[in-house]
mmCIF file of C-alpha atoms in Angstrom:
data_model
loop_
_atom_site.group_PDB
_atom_site.id
_atom_site.type_symbol
_atom_site.label_atom_id
_atom_site.label_comp_id
_atom_site.label_asym_id
_atom_site.label_seq_id
_atom_site.Cartn_x
_atom_site.Cartn_y
_atom_site.Cartn_z
ATOM 1 C CA PHE A 1 0.025 -0.052 -0.030
ATOM 2 C CA GLN A 2 0.995 3.679 -0.290
ATOM 3 C CA LEU A 3 1.523 5.763 2.848
ATOM 4 C CA ASN A 4 1.537 9.495 2.933
ATOM 5 C CA ILE A 5 2.190 12.005 5.708
ATOM 6 C CA THR A 6 0.711 15.419 5.497
ATOM 7 C CA ASP A 7 1.444 18.505 7.438
ATOM 8 C CA TRP A 8 -1.066 21.111 8.878
ATOM 9 C CA ASP A 9 -1.534 22.590 5.339
ATOM 10 C CA GLY A 10 -2.152 19.258 3.719
ATOM 11 C CA LEU A 11 1.207 19.132 1.948
ATOM 12 C CA ILE A 12 2.672 15.734 1.668
ATOM 13 C CA VAL A 13 5.875 15.637 3.720
ATOM 14 C CA ALA A 14 6.474 11.834 3.190
ATOM 15 C CA ASP A 15 5.575 9.448 0.527
ATOM 16 C CA GLU A 16 6.418 5.764 1.033
ATOM 17 C CA VAL A 17 5.522 2.346 -0.460
ATOM 18 C CA VAL A 18 4.909 -0.147 2.303
ATOM 19 C CA THR A 19 4.746 -4.135 1.638
ATOM 20 C CA ALA A 20 3.453 -6.745 3.979
ATOM 21 C CA THR A 21 5.220 -10.219 4.877
ATOM 22 C CA SER A 22 2.818 -12.005 2.723
ATOM 23 C CA GLY A 23 1.278 -11.784 -0.773
ATOM 24 C CA THR A 24 -2.034 -10.552 -1.996
ATOM 25 C CA GLY A 25 -5.188 -12.271 -0.608
ATOM 26 C CA THR A 26 -3.468 -13.391 2.809
ATOM 27 C CA ARG A 27 -2.837 -11.356 6.097
ATOM 28 C CA GLY A 28 0.673 -10.322 6.802
ATOM 29 C CA THR A 29 2.453 -7.926 8.999
ATOM 30 C CA PHE A 30 4.435 -4.738 8.293
ATOM 31 C CA ASP A 31 6.931 -2.484 10.141
ATOM 32 C CA VAL A 32 8.000 0.745 8.529
ATOM 33 C CA THR A 33 9.874 3.911 9.738
ATOM 34 C CA VAL A 34 9.178 6.948 7.608
ATOM 35 C CA PRO A 35 11.559 9.887 7.994
ATOM 36 C CA PHE A 36 10.111 13.436 7.391
ATOM 37 C CA GLU A 37 10.700 16.983 8.342
ATOM 38 C CA VAL A 38 8.412 19.832 9.174
ATOM 39 C CA SER A 39 8.975 23.539 10.025
ATOM 40 C CA ARG A 40 6.539 23.583 12.867
ATOM 41 C CA SER A 41 4.457 21.356 15.115
ATOM 42 C CA GLY A 42 0.677 20.994 14.169
ATOM 43 C CA LEU A 43 -2.096 18.567 13.220
ATOM 44 C CA GLY A 44 -1.200 16.433 10.184
ATOM 45 C CA SER A 45 -2.515 13.130 8.776
ATOM 46 C CA ILE A 46 -1.371 9.630 7.921
ATOM 47 C CA ILE A 47 -3.032 8.637 4.570
ATOM 48 C CA VAL A 48 -2.934 4.896 3.441
ATOM 49 C CA PHE A 49 -4.447 3.749 0.213
ATOM 50 C CA VAL A 50 -3.752 1.517 -2.835
ATOM 51 C CA TYR A 51 -3.546 2.534 -6.570
ATOM 52 C CA SER A 52 -6.159 1.042 -8.696
ATOM 53 C CA ALA A 53 -4.682 -1.424 -11.344
ATOM 54 C CA ARG A 54 -7.463 -0.348 -13.672
ATOM 55 C CA ASP A 55 -6.931 3.430 -13.798
ATOM 56 C CA GLY A 56 -4.407 4.451 -11.248
ATOM 57 C CA SER A 57 -6.897 6.367 -9.086
ATOM 58 C CA GLN A 58 -6.578 6.079 -5.187
ATOM 59 C CA GLU A 59 -8.797 3.240 -3.601
ATOM 60 C CA ASN A 60 -9.409 2.323 0.002
ATOM 61 C CA VAL A 61 -8.193 5.598 1.391
ATOM 62 C CA ILE A 62 -7.921 5.855 5.166
ATOM 63 C CA GLU A 63 -6.881 9.177 6.635
ATOM 64 C CA ILE A 64 -5.900 9.202 10.373
ATOM 65 C CA PRO A 65 -5.292 12.652 12.018
ATOM 66 C CA VAL A 66 -1.991 12.928 13.962
ATOM 67 C CA GLN A 67 -0.325 15.454 16.058
ATOM 68 C CA ILE A 68 2.940 16.201 14.457
ATOM 69 C CA GLU A 69 5.769 17.598 16.772
ATOM 70 C CA LYS A 70 8.783 19.412 15.425
#
């Protein structure tokens, strides 16, 4: 899946591809560290999704609000 971290302005400050320990159709685990920098603290988001194989659009989008500390 794709993982984005956004800052308080909605700007993407990190963009990472994450893969699980198993293949498609089975459950697996994952562990990822995503480095990023911001100029100040504030409310941001972690956004995860997959790209559609059909047309490249974002599918199964989940946005999680987080407090980002500088």
